[in-house]
Short mmCIF file of C-alpha atoms and ligand atoms in Angstrom, two decimals:
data_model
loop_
_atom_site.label_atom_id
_atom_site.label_comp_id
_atom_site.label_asym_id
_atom_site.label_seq_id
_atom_site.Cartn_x
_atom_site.Cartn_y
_atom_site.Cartn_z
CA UNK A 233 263.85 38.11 -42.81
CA UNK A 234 262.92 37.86 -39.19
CA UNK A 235 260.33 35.79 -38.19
CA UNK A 236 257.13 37.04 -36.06
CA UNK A 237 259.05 35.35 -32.57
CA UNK A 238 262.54 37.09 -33.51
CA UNK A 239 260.82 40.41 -33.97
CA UNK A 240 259.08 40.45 -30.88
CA UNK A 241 262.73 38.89 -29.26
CA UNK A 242 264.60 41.61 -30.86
CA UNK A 243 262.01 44.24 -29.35
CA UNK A 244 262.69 43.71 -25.90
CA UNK A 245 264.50 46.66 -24.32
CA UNK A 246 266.20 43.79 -21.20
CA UNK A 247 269.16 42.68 -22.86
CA UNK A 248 268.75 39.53 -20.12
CA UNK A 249 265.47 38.95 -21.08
CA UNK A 250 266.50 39.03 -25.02
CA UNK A 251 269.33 36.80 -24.12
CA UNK A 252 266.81 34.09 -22.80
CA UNK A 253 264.37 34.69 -25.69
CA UNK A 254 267.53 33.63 -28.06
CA UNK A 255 268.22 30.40 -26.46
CA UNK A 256 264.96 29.82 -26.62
CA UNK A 257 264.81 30.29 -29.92
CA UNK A 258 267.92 28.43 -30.66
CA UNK A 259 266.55 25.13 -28.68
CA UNK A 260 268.20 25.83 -26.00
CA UNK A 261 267.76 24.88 -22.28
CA UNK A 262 268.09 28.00 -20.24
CA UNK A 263 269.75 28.33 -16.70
CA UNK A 264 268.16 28.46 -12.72
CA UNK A 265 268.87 31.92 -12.88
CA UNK A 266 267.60 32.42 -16.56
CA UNK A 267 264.18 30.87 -15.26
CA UNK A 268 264.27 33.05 -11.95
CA UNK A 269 264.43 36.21 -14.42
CA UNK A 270 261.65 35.17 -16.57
CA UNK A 271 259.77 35.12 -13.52
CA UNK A 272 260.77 38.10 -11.98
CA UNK A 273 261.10 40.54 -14.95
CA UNK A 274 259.14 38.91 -18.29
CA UNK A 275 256.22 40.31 -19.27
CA UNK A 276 252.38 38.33 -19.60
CA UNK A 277 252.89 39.12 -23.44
CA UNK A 278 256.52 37.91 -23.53
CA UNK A 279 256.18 34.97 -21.66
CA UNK A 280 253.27 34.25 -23.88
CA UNK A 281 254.86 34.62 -27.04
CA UNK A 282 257.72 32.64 -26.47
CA UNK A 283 255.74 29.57 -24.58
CA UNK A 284 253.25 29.45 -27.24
CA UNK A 285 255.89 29.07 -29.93
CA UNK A 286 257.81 26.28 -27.59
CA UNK A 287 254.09 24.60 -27.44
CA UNK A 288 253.66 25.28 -31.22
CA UNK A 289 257.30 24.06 -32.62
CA UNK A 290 256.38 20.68 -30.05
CA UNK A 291 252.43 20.32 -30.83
CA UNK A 292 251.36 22.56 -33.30
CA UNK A 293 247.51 23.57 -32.29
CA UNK A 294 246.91 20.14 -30.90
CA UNK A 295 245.68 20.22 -27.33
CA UNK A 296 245.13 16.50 -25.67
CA UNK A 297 242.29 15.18 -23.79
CA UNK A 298 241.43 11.59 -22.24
CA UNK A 299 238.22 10.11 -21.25
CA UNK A 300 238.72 9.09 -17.73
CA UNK A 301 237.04 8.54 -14.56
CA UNK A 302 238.55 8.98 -10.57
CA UNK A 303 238.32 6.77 -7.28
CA UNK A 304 238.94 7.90 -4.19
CA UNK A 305 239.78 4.72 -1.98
CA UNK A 306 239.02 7.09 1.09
CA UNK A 307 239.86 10.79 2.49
CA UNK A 308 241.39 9.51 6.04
CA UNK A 309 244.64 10.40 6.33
CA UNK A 310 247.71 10.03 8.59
CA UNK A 311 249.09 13.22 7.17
CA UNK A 312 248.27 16.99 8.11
CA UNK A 313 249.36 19.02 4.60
CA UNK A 314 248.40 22.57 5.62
CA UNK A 315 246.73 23.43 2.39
CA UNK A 316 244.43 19.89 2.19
CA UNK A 317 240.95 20.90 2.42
CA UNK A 318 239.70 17.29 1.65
CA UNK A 319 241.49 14.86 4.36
CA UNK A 320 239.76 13.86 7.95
CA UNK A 321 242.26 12.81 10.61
CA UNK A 322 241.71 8.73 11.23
CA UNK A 323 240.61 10.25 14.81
CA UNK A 324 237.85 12.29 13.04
CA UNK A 325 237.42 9.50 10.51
CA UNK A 326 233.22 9.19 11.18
CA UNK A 327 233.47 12.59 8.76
CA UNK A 328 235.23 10.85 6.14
CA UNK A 329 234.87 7.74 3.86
CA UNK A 330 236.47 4.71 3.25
CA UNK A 331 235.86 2.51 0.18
CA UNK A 332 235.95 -1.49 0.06
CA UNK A 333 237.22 -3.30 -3.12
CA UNK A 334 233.33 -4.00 -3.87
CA UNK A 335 232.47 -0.32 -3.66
CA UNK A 336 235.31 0.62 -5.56
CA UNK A 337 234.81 -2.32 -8.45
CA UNK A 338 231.29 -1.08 -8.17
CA UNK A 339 232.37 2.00 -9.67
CA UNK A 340 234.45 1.04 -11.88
CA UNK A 341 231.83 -1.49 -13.53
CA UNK A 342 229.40 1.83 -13.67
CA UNK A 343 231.39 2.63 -16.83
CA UNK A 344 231.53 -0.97 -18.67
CA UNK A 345 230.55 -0.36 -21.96
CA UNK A 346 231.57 3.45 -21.85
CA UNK A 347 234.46 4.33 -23.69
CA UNK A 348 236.72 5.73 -21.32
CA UNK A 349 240.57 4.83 -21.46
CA UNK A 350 241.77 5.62 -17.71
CA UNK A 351 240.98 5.41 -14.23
CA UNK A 352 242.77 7.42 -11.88
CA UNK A 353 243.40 6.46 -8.61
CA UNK A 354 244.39 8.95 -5.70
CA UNK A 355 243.42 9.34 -2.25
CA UNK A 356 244.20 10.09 1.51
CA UNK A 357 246.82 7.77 3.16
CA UNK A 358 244.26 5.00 5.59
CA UNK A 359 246.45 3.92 8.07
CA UNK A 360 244.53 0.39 8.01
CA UNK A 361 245.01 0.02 3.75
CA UNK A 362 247.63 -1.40 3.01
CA UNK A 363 249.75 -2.82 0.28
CA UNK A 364 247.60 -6.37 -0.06
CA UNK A 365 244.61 -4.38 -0.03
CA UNK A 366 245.69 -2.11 -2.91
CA UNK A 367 247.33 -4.76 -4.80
CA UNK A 368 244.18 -7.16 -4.47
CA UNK A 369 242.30 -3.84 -5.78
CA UNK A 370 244.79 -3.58 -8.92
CA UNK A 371 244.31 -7.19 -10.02
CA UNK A 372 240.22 -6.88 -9.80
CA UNK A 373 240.05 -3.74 -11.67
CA UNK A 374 242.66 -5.66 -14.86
CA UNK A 375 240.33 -9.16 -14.23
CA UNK A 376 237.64 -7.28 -15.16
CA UNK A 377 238.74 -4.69 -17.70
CA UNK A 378 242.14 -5.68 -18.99
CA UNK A 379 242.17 -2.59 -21.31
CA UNK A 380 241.63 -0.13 -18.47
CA UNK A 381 244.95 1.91 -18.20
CA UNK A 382 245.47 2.00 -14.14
CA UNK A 383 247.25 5.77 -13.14
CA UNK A 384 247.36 5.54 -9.85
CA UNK A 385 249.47 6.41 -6.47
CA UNK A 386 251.04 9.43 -5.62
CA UNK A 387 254.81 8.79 -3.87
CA UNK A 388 253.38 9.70 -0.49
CA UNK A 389 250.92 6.41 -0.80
CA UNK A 390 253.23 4.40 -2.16
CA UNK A 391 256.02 5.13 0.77
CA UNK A 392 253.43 4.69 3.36
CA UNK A 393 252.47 1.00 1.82
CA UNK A 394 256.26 0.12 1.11
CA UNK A 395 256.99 1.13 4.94
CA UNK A 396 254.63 -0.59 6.44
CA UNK A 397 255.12 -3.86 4.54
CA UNK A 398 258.32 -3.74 4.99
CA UNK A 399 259.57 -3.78 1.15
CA UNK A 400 262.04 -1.93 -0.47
CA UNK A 401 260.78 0.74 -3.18
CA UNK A 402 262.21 -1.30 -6.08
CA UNK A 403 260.25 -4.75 -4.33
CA UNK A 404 257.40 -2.67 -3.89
CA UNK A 405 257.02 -1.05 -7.04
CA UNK A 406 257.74 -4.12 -9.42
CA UNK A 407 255.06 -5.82 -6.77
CA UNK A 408 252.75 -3.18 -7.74
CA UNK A 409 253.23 -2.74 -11.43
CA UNK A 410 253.12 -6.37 -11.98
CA UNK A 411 249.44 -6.63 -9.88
CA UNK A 412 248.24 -4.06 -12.78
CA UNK A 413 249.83 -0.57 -12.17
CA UNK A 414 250.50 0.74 -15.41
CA UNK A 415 251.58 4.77 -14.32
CA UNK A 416 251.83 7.11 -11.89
CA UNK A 417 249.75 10.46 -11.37
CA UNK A 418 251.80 13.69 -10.53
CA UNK A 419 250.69 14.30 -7.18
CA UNK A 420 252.71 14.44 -3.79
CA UNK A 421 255.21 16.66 -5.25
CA UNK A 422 253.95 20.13 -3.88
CA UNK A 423 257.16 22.32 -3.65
CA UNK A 424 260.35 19.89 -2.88
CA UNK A 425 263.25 22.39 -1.34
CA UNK A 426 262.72 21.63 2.43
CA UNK A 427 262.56 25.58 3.13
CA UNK A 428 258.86 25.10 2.04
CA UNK A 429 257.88 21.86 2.67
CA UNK A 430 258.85 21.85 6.12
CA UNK A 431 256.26 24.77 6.35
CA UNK A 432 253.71 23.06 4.46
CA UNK A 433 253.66 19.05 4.40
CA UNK A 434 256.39 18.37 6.98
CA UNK A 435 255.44 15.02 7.49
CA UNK A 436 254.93 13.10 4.02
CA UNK A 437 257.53 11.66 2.12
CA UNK A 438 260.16 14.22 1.03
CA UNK A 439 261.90 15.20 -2.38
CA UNK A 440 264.40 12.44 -2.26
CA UNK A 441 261.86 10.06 -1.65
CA UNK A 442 259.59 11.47 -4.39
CA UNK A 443 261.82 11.50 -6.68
CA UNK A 444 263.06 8.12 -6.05
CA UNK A 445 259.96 6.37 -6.23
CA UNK A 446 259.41 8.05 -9.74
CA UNK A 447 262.64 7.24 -10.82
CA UNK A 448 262.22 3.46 -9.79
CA UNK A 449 258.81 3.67 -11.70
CA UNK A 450 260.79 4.82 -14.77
CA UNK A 451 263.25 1.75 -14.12
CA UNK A 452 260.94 -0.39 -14.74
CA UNK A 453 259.38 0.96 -17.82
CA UNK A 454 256.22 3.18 -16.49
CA UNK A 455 255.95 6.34 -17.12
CA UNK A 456 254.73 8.56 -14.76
CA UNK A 457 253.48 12.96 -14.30
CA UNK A 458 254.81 15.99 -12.03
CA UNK A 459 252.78 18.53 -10.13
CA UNK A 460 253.90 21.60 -8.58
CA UNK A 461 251.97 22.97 -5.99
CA UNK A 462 252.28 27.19 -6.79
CA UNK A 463 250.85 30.10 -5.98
CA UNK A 464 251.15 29.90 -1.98
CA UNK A 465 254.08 31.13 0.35
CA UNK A 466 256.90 29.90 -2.12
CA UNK A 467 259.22 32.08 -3.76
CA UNK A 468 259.90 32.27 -7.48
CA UNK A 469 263.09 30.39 -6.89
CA UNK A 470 261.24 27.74 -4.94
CA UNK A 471 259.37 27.12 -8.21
CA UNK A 472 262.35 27.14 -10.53
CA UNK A 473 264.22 24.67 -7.60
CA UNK A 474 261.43 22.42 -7.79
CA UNK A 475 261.08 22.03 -11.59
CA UNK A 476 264.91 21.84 -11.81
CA UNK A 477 265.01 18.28 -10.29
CA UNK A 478 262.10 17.32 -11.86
CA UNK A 479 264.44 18.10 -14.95
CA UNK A 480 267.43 16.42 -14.00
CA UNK A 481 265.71 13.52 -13.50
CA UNK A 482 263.77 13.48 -16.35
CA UNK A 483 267.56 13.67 -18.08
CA UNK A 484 268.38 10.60 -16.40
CA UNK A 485 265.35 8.65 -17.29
CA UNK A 486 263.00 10.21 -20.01
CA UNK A 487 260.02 8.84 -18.25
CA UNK A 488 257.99 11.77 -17.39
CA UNK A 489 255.32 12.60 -20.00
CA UNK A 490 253.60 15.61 -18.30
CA UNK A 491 254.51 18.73 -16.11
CA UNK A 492 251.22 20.07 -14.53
CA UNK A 493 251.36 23.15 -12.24
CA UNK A 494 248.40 23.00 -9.89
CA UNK A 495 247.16 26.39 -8.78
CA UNK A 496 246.63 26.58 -4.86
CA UNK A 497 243.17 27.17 -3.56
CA UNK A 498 242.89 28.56 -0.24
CA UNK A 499 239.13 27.65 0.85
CA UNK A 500 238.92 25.59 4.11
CA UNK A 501 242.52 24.62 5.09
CA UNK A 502 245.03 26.10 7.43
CA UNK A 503 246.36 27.77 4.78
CA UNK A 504 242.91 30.08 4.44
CA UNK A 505 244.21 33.17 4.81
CA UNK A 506 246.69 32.73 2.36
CA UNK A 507 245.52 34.58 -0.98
CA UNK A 508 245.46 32.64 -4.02
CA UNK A 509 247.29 33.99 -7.33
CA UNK A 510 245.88 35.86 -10.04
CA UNK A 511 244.69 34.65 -13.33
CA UNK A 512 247.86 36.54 -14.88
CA UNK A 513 249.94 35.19 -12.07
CA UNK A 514 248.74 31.56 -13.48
CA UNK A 515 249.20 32.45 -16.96
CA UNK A 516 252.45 33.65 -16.02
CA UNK A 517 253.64 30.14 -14.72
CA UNK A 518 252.05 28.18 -17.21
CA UNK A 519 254.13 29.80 -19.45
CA UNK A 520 257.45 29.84 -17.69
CA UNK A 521 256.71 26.04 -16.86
CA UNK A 522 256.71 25.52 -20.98
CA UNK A 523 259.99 27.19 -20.78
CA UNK A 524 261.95 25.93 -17.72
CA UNK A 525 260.67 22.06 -18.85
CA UNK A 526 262.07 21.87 -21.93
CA UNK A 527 262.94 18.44 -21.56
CA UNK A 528 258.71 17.15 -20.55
CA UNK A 529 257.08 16.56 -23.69
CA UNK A 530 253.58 18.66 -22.23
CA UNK A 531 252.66 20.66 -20.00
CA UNK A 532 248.45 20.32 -18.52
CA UNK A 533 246.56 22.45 -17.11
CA UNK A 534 244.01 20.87 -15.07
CA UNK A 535 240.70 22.32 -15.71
CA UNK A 536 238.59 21.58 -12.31
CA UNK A 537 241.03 23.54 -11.00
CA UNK A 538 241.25 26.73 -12.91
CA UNK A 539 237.98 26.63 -14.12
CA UNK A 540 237.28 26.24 -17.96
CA UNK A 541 237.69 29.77 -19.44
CA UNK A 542 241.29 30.27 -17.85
CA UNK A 543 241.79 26.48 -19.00
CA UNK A 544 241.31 28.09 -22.53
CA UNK A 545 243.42 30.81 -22.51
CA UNK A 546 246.02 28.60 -20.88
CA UNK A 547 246.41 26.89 -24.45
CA UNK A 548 248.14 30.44 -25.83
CA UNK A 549 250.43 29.99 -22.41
CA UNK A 550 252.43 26.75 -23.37
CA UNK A 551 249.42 24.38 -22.24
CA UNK A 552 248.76 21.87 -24.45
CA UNK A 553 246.55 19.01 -22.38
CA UNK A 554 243.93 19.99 -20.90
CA UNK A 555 243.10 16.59 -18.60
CA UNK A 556 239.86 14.98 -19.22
CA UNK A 557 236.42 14.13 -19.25
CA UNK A 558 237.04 13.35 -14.95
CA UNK A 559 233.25 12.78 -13.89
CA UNK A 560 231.80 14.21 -10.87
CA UNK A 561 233.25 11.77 -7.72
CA UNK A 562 236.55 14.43 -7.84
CA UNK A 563 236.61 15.95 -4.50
CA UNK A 564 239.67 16.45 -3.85
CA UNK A 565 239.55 20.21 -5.21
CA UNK A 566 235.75 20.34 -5.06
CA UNK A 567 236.91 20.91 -0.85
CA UNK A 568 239.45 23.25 -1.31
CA UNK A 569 237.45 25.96 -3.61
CA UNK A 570 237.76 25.23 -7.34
CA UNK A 571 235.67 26.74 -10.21
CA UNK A 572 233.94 23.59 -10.36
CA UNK A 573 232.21 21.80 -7.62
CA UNK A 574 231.21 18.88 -9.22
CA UNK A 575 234.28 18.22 -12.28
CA UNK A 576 232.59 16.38 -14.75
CA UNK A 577 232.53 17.66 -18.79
CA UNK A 578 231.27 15.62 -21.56
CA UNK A 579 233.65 14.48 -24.41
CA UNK A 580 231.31 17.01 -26.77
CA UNK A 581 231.77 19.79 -24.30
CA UNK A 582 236.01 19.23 -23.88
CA UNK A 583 236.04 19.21 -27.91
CA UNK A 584 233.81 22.00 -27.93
CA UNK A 585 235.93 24.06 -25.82
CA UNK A 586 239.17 23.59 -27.62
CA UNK A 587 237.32 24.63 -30.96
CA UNK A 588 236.19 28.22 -29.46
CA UNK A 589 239.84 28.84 -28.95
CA UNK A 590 240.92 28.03 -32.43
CA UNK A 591 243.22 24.36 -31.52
CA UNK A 592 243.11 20.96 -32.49
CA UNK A 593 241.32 18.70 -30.11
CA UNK A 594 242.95 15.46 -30.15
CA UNK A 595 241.68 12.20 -27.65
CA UNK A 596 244.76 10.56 -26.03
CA UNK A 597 245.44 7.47 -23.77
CA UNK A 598 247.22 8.29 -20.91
CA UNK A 599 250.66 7.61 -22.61
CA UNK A 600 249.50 9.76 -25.28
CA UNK A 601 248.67 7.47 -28.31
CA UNK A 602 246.95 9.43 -30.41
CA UNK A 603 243.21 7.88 -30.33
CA UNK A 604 240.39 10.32 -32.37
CA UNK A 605 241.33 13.84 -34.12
CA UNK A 606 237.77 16.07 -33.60
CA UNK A 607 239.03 18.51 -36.06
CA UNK A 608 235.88 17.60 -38.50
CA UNK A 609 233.67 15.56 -35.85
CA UNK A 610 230.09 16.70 -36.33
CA UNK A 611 229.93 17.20 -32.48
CA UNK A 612 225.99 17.59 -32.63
CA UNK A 613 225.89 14.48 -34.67
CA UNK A 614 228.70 12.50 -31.91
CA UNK A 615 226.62 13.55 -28.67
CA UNK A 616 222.61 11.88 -30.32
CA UNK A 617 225.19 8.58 -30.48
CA UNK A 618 225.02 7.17 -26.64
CA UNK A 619 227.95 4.81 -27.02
CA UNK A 620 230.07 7.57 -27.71
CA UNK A 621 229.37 9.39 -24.61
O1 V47 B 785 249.45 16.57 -4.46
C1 V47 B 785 245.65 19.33 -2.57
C2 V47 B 785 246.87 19.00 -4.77
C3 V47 B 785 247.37 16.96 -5.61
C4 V47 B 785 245.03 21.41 -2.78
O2 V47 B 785 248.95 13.20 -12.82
C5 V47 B 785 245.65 20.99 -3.96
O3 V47 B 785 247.40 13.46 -14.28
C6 V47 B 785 245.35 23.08 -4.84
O4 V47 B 785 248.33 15.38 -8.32
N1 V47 B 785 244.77 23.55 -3.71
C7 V47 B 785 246.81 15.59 -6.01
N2 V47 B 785 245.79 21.81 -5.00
C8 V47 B 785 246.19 15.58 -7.39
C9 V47 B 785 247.16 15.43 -8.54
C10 V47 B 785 246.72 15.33 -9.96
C11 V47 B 785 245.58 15.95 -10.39
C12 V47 B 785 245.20 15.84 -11.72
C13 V47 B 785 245.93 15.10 -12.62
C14 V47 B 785 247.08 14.48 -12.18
C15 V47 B 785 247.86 13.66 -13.14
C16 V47 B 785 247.49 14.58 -10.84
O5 V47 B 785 246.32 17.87 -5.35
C17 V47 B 785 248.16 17.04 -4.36
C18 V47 B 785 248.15 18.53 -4.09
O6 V47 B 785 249.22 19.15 -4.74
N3 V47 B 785 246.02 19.71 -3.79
N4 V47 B 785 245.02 20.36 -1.93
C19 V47 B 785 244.59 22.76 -2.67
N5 V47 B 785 244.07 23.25 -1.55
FE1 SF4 B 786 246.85 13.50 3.13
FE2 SF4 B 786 247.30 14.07 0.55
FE3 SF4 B 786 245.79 15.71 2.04
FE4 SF4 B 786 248.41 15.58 2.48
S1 SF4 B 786 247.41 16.31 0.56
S2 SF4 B 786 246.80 15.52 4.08
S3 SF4 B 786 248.85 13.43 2.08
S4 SF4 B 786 245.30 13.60 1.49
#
């Protein structure tokens, strides 16, 4: 008899489309072009079906969170992304900020005794911090909380520091990793073919070098994310290129964990009067991500960004993470025109919103250990308890 996926498969009238839905269904990876088509000619409801049974055969209903909190060493940056709504020139630096170790250990020992699991690092690139500075940071933050799991350093940091002290990536990196760098964040990645990039962030480290300094990550036993920057003046292909090399690497090394497409937000940048995409235009590459990625274990969907009721239906779209707790000191999308100005979303209130849309809320350390199940938390009871929250 054919199950509820083969029916709908079967029911497609685009023998190309019906083609993919079979590999899919038989596990198996499906081609540039095959991705390209999905975009092009799937429908919301097919895409849909067949990423939530990928997400479903991988995760069942659970979705992940973490508790974690961000630092922004500073928004000053030597590089001029057209779609960055949050960095100052280090000319115009008087309208950004710039954090010392004590201001940043200050935050992090604001959340001693709090249970979060993470601290994510990622900023503008200071022309004046460098490598010693970052690496002095990284041993403070594991003096003082061991346990602390530090994500930190997009590629286009990390190349900066490496340049300018004159190390190699693989020197760098082990430098790094041994001072207390446990992963690395997705950021940086934006769209890699050059067709874009040169129109976009012409001056920051490019594909190669992304890619590289993942892979030497991976090398040395860290695991590490991807972002894609959509929804902007790239074509489908552009999408499908990107996430292609994010495969093949991922073949070579296994060391990505997460995929996250990050919608583009168009409010003050010099990309402005570029529209954003639609809610169905997000669904649709949530779910086409889950497809095209066979090979990354999950795929987030990172809810400062999209706001929290399209982070919700994203969970029927292939998503199965849906970030974390964050706290308010996010600005990063604040600038550029999310849904939420100030990020921030109690454990009780992350739970809460995976329960209205029928999953399994699951708390995860950044490498995904599995830490609490919230399936049968009484979440009125868990919020009176303060060390909880
Ligand atoms: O690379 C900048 C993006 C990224 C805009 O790994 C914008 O867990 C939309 O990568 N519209 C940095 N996006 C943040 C990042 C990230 C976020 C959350 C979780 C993880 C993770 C990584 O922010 C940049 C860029 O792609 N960004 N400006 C904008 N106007
Ligand atoms: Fe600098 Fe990052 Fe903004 Fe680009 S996206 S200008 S590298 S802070």
């Amino acid at each position: 008899m054919a199950t509820g996926i083969q029916t709908i498969i079967e029911s497609v009238k685009d023998k190309q489309l019906q083609e993919i839905g079979q590999k899919i269904l038989a596990k198996q990876r499906i081609s540039f072009e095959d991705g390209v088509t999905l975009f092009e000619r799937g429908s919301l409801s097919y895409l849909g079906a067949l990423a939530n049974w990928v997400r479903e055969q991988k995760h069942g209903d659970k979705t992940y969170f973490n508790r974690n909190f961000h630092i922004e060493p500073t928004n000053v940056c030597v590089f001029s992304c057209k779609f960055c709504s949050y960095s100052r020139l280090y000319a115009n630096r008087e309208e950004g900020w710039e954090l010392s170790i004590d201001q940043m250990m200050h935050i992090v020992k604001s959340y001693d005794g709090k249970p979060v699991t993470e601290v994510h690092i990622v900023g503008g690139v200071h022309p004046k911090m460098n490598l010693e500075f970052f690496m002095e940071l990284l041993r403070t933050i594991k003096a003082h909380r061991p346990d602390l799991h530090i994500k930190g350093f997009t590629p286009v940091e990390l190349d900066y520091m490496f340049k300018k002290a004159k190390v190699s990536t693989e020197e760098g990196m082990r430098m790094a990793h041994e001072a207390g760098l446990d992963s690395l964040p997705g950021g940086g990645a934006e769209i890699f073919h050059p067709e874009i990039r040169t129109q976009i962030c012409e001056d920051k480290v490019d594909a190669d070098g992304w890619l590289h300094i993942h892979r030497t990550a991976h090398n040395l036993g860290m695991n590490s994310n991807a972002t894609m920057l959509y929804g902007h003046v790239e074509k489908f292909w552009h999408r499908i290129d990107h996430m292609d090399r994010l495969r093949k690497l991922q073949d070579e090394t296994g060391g990505f964990n997460t995929f996250i497409p990050l919608k583009f937000r168009n409010k003050e940048n010099d990309m402005s009067n570029v529209p954003e995409s639609t809610v169905i235009e997000d669904m649709r590459m949530y779910a086409v991500a889950r497809l095209y990625m066979h090979n990354f274990p999950h795929i987030k969907a990172y809810w400062p960004m999209l706001g929290r009721q399209n982070a919700q239906l994203s969970l029927s779209f292939g998503v199965n993470d849906i970030d974390g707790t964050i706290d308010d000191s996010t600005k990063i999308y604040a600038m550029a025109g999310s849904e939420e100005q100030t990020p921030a979303m109690s454990t009780a209130e992350l739970v809460t919103l995976i329960k209205q849309v029928k999953r399994q809320p699951v708390e995860r350390g950044t490498l995904y250990n599995e830490i609490r199940d919230y399936t049968n938390v009484d979440m009125q009871l868990f919020e009176l308890d303060p060390a909880l929250n």
